[in-house]
mmCIF file of C-alpha atoms in Angstrom:
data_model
loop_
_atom_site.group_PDB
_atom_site.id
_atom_site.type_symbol
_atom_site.label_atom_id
_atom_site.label_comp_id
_atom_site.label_asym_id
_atom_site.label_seq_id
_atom_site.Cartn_x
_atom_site.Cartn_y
_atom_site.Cartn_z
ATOM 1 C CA UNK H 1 0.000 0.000 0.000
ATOM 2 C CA UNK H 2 2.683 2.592 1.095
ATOM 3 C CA UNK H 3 3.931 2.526 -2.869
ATOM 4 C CA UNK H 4 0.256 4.053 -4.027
ATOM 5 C CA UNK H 5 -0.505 6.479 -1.093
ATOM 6 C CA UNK H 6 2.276 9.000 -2.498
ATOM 7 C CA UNK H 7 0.614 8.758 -6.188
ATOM 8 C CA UNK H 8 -2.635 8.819 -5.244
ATOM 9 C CA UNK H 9 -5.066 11.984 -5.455
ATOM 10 C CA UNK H 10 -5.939 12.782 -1.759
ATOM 11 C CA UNK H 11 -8.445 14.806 -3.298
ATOM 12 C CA UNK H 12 -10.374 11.918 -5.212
ATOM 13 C CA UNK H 13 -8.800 8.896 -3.723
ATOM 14 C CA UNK H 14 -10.683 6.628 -0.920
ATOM 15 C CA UNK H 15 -8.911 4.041 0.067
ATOM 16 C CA UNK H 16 -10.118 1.030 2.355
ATOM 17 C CA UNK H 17 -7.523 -0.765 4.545
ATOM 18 C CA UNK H 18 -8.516 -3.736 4.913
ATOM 19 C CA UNK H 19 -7.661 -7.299 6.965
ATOM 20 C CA UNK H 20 -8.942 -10.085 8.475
ATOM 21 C CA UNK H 21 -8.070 -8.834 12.093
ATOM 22 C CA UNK H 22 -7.837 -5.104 13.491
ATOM 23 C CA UNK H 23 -5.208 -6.298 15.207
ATOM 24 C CA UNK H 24 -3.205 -5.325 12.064
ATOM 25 C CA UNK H 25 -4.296 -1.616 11.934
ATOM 26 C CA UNK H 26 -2.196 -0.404 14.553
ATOM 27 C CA UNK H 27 1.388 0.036 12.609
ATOM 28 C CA UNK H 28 -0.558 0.530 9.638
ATOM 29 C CA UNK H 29 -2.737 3.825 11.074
ATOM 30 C CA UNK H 30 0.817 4.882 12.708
ATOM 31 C CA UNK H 31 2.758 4.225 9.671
ATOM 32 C CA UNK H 32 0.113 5.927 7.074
ATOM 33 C CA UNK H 33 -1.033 8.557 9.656
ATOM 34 C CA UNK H 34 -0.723 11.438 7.166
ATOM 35 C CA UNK H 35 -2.609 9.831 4.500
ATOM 36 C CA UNK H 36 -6.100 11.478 6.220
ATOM 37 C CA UNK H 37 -8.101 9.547 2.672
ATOM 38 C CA UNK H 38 -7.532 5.730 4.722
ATOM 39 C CA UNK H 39 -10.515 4.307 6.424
ATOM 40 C CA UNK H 40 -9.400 1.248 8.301
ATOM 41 C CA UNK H 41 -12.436 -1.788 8.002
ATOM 42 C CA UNK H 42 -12.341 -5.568 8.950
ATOM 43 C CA UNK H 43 -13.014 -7.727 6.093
ATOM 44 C CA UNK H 44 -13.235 -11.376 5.632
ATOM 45 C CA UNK H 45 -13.212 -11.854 1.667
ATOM 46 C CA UNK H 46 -14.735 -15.509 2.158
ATOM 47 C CA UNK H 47 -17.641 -13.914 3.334
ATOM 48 C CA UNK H 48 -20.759 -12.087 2.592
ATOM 49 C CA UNK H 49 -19.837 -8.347 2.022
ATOM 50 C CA UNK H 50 -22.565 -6.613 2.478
ATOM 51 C CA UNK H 51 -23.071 -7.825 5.840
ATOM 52 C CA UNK H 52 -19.435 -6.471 7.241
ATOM 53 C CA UNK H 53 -20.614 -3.120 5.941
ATOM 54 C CA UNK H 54 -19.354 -2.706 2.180
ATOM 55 C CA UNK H 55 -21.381 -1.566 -0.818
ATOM 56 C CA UNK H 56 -22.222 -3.453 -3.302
ATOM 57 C CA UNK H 57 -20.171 -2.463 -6.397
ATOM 58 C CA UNK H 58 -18.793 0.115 -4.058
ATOM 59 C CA UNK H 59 -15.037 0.416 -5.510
ATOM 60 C CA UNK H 60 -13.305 0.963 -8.457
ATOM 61 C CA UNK H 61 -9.902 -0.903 -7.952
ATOM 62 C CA UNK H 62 -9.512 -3.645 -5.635
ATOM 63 C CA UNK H 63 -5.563 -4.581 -4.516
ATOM 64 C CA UNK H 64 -4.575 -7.547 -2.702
ATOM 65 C CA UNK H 65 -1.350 -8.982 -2.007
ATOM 66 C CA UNK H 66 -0.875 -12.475 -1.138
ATOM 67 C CA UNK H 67 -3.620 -13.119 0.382
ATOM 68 C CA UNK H 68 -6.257 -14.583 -2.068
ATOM 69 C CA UNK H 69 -4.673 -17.888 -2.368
ATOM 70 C CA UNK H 70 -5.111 -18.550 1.218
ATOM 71 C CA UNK H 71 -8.462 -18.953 1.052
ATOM 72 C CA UNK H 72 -10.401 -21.782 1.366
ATOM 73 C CA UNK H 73 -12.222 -21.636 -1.963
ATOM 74 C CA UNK H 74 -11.074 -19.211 -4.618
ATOM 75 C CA UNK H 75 -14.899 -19.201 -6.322
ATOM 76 C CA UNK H 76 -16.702 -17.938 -3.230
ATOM 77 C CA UNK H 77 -13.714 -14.969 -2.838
ATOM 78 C CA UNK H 78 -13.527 -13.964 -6.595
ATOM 79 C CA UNK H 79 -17.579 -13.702 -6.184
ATOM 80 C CA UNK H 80 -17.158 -11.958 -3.120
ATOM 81 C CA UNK H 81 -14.371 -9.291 -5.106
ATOM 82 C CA UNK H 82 -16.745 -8.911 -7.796
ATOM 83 C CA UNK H 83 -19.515 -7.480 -5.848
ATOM 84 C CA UNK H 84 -16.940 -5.271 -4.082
ATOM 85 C CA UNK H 85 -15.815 -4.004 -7.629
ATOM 86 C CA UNK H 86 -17.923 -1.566 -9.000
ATOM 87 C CA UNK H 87 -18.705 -2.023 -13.517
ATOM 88 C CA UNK H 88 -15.864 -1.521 -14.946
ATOM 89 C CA UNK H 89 -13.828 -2.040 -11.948
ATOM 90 C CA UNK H 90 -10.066 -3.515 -11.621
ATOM 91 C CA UNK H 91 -8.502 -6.533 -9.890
ATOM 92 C CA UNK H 92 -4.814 -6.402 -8.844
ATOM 93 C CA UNK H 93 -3.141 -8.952 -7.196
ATOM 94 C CA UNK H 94 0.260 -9.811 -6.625
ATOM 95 C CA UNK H 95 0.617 -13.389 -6.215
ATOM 96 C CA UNK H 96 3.189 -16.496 -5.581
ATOM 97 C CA UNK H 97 2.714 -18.559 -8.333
ATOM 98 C CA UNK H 98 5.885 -20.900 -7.917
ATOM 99 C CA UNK H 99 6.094 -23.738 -5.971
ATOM 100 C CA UNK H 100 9.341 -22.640 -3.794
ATOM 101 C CA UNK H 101 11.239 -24.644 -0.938
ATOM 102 C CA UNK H 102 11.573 -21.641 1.073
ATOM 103 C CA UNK H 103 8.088 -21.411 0.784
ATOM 104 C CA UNK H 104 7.326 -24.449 1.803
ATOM 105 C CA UNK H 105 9.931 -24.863 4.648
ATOM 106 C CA UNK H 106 8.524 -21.379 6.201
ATOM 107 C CA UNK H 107 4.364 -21.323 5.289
ATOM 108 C CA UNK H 108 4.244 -24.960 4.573
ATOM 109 C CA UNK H 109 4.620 -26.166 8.140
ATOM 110 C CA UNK H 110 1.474 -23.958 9.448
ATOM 111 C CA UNK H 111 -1.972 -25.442 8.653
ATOM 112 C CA UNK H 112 -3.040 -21.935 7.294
ATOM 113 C CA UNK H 113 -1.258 -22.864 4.037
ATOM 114 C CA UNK H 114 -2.920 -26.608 3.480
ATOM 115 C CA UNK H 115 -6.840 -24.911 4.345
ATOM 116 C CA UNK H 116 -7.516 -24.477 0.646
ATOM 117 C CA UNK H 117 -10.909 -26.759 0.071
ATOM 118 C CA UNK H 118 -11.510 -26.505 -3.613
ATOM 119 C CA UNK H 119 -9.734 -29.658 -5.140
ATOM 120 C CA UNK H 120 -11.598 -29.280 -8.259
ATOM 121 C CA UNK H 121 -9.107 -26.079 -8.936
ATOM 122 C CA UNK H 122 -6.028 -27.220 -6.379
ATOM 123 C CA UNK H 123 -5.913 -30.374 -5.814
ATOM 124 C CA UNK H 124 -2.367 -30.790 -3.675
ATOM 125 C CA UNK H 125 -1.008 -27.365 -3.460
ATOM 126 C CA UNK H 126 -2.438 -24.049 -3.052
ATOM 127 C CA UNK H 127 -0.592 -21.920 -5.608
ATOM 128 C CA UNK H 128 -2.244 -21.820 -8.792
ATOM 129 C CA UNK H 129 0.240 -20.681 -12.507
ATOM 130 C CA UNK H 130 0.115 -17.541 -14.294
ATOM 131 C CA UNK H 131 -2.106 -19.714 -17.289
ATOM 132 C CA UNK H 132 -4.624 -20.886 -14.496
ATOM 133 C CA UNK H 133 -5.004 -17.928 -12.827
ATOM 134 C CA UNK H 134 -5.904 -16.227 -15.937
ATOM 135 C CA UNK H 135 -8.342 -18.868 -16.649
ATOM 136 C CA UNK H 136 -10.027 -19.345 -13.413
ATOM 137 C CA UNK H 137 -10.486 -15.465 -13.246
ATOM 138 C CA UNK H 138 -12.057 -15.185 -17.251
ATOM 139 C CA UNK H 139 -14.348 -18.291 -16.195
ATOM 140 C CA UNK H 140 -15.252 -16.536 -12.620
ATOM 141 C CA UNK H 141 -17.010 -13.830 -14.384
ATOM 142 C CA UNK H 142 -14.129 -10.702 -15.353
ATOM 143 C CA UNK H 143 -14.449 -10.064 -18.627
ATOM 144 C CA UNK H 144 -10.768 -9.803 -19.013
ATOM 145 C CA UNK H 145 -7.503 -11.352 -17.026
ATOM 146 C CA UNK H 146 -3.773 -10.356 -18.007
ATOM 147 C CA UNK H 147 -0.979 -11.977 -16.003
ATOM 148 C CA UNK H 148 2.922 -9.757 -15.865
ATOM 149 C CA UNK H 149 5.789 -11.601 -14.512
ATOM 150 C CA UNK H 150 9.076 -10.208 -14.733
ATOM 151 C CA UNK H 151 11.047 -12.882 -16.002
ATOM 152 C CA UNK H 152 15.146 -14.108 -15.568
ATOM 153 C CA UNK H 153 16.915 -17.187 -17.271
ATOM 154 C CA UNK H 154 16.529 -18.876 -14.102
ATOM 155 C CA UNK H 155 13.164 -18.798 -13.545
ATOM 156 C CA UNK H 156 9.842 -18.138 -14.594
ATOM 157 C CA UNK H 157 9.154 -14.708 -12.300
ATOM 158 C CA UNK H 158 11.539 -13.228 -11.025
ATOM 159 C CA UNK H 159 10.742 -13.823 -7.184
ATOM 160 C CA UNK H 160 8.021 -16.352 -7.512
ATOM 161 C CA UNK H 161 5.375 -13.716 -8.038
ATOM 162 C CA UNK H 162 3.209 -12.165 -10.584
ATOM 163 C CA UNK H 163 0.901 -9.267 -10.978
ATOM 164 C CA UNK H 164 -2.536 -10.411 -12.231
ATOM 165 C CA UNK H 165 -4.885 -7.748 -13.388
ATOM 166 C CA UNK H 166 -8.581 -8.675 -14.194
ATOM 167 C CA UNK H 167 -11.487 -6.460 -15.294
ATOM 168 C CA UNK H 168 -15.013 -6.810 -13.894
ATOM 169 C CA UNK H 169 -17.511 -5.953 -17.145
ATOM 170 C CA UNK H 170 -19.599 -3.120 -17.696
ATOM 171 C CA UNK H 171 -23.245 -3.013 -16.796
ATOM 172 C CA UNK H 172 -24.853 -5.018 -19.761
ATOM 173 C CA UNK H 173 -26.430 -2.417 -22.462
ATOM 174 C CA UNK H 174 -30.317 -2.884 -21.586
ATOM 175 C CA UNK H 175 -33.132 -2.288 -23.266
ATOM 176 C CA UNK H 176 -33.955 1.163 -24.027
ATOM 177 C CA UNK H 177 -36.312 2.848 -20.777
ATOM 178 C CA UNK H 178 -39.546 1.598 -20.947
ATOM 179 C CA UNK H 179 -41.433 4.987 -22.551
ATOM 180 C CA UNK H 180 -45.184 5.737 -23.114
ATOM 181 C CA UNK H 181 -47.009 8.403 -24.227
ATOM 182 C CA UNK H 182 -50.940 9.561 -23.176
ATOM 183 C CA UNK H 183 -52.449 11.851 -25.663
ATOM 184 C CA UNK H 184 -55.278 13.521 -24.516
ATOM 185 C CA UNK H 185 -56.678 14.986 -27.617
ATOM 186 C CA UNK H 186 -60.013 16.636 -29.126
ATOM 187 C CA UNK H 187 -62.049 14.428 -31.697
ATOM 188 C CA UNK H 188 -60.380 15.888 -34.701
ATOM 189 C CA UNK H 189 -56.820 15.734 -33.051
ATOM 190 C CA UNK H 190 -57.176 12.098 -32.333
ATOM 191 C CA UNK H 191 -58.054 11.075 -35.745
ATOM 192 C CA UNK H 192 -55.120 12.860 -36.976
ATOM 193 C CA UNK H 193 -52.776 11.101 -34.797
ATOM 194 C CA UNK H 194 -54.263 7.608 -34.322
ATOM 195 C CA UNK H 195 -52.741 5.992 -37.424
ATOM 196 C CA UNK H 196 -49.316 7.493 -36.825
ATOM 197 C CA UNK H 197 -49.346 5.770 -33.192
ATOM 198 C CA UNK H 198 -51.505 2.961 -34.183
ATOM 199 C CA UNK H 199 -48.608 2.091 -37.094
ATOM 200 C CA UNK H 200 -45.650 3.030 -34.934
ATOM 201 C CA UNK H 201 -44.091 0.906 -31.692
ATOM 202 C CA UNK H 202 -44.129 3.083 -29.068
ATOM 203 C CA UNK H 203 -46.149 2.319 -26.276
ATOM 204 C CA UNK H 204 -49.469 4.686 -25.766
ATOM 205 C CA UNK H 205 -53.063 5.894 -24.489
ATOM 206 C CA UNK H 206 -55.302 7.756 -26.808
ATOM 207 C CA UNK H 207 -57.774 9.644 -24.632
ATOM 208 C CA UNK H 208 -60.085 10.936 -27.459
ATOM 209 C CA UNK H 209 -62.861 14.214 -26.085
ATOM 210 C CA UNK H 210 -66.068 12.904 -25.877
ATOM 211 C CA UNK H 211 -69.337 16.103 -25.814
ATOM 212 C CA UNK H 212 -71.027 13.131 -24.391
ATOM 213 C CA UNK H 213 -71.313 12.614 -20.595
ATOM 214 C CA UNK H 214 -69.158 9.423 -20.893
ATOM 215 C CA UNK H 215 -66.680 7.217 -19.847
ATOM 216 C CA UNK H 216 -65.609 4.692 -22.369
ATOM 217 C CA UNK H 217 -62.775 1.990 -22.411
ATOM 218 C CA UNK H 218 -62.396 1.156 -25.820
ATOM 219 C CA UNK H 219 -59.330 -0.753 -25.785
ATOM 220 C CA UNK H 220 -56.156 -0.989 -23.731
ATOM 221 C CA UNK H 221 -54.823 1.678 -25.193
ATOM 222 C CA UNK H 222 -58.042 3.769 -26.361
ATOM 223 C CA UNK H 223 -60.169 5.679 -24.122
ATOM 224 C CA UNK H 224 -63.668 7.940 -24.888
ATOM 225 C CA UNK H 225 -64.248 10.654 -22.470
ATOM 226 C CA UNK H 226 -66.116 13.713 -21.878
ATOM 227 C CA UNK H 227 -62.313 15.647 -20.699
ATOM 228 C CA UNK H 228 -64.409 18.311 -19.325
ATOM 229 C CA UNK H 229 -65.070 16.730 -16.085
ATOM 230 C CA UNK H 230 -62.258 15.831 -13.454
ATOM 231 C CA UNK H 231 -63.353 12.857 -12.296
ATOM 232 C CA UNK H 232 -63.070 11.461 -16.252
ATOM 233 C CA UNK H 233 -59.619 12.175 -16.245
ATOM 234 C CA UNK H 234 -59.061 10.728 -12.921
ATOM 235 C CA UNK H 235 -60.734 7.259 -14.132
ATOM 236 C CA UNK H 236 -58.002 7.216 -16.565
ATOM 237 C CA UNK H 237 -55.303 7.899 -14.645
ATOM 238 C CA UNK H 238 -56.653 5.381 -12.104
ATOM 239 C CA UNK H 239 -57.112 2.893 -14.930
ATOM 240 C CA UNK H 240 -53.697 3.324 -16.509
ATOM 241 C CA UNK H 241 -51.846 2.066 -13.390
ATOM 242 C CA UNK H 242 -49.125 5.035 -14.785
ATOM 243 C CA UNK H 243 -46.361 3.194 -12.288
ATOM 244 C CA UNK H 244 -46.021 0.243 -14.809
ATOM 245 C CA UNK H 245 -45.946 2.261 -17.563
ATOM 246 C CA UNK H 246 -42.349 3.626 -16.956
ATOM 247 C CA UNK H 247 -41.388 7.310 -18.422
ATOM 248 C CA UNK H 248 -44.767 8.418 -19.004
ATOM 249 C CA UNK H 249 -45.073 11.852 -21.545
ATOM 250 C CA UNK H 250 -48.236 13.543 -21.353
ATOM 251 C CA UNK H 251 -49.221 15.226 -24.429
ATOM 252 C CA UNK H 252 -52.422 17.527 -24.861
ATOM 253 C CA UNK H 253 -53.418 17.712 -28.358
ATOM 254 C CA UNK H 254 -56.237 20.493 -29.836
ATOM 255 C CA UNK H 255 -56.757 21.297 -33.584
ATOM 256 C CA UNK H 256 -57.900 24.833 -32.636
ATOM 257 C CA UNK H 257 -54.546 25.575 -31.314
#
């Protein structure tokens, strides 16, 4: 964390420190004390986010360092980042992805490192390759994955580790907002207009002026009614159920004016 805060815009940046315990907050809020954009939150990835008090699709860039691969199922924490990540949003990690002795002479011997439970994905070892965590990530629902390792003759990263970057998709492109119109139009008007909206596929009401003391339902869409009395427009209204109609656009038609 301490290589972003210096690059970051304290004026537009929020930044959520985050770890299983608050027992880790204490060198961190004395370390970062003059970075005054840090909120410091528990957070269990393998568990419901909401619930420990973070919005849904609440952040833009989610970082995490060694950490995701010691969990005990990598689908339940990618779902978990995803709703975290806002559309559009960006995964880092920074991840071991070679089997080292060091490793496995210093983490191996605590049970913390054996907990994974997904065999299916890791079935001896918890560390998963640059190839599979770009696949697992693409099939876990970001649109995108892109793995950087810096590489040496030796060895296939440089340290063991790579930077993984995955992109959570946009919102789908949805239908266009539900729209309807209600014309409310003199006898002449709505003659006029009824074979333009009868041929077209918008979604309407004709209310057509009635001199008649009436109240007709002629259709779904087609309405007879003497407009000089309230409580005939109010019928309609009432009638319509306007709520399910979406963006309703009222439009008052007369051939006089």
């Amino acid at each position: 964390s301490s290589f972003l805060f210096d690059i970051l815009s304290k004026n537009r940046t929020h930044y959520s420190f985050t770890d299983i315990s608050p027992s880790f907050f204490i060198k961190a809020k004395d370390e970062f004390r003059d970075y005054d954009f840090i909120e410091y939150k528990v957070l269990d990835i393998e568990r419901e986010i909401v619930s420990q008090g973070f919005a849904e699709n609440g952040f833009d860039i989610v970082i995490a360092s060694n950490v995701i691969h010691a969990t005990k199922d990598l689908k339940t924490t990618s779902a978990n980042i995803l709703k975290l990540l806002a559309p559009g949003g960006i995964l880092i990690l920074n991840e071991v992805i070679e089997k080292r002795n060091w490793i496995d002479l210093t983490f191996g011997m605590t049970d913390g490192w054996w907990r994974f439970e997904d065999k299916d994905l890791r079935s001896s070892y918890p560390l998963l390759s640059n190839a599979t965590w770009k696949l697992f990530l693409e099939q876990s629902g970001f649109e995108t994955a892109a793995v950087s390792s810096p590489a040496n003759k030796k060895s296939n990263s440089f340290s063991g580790q790579s930077l993984i970057f995955a992109l959570k998709p946009e919102l789908k492109k949805t239908e266009k907002s539900k729209k309807h119109k209600l014309f409310f139009a003199d006898s002449k008007s709505s003659k006029n207009i009824s074979k333009y909206i009868k041929s077209s596929e918008e979604s309407y009401t004709l209310v057509s002026h009635s001199s008649k003391d009436e109240f007709q339902k002629i259709s779904d869409s087609e309405y007879k009614a003497d407009l000089t009395k309230k409580e005939n427009v109010e019928k309609v209204f009432k009638d319509l159920s306007l709520s399910d109609k979406g963006n309703v656009s009222i439009v008052f038609m007369n051939s006089h004016s």
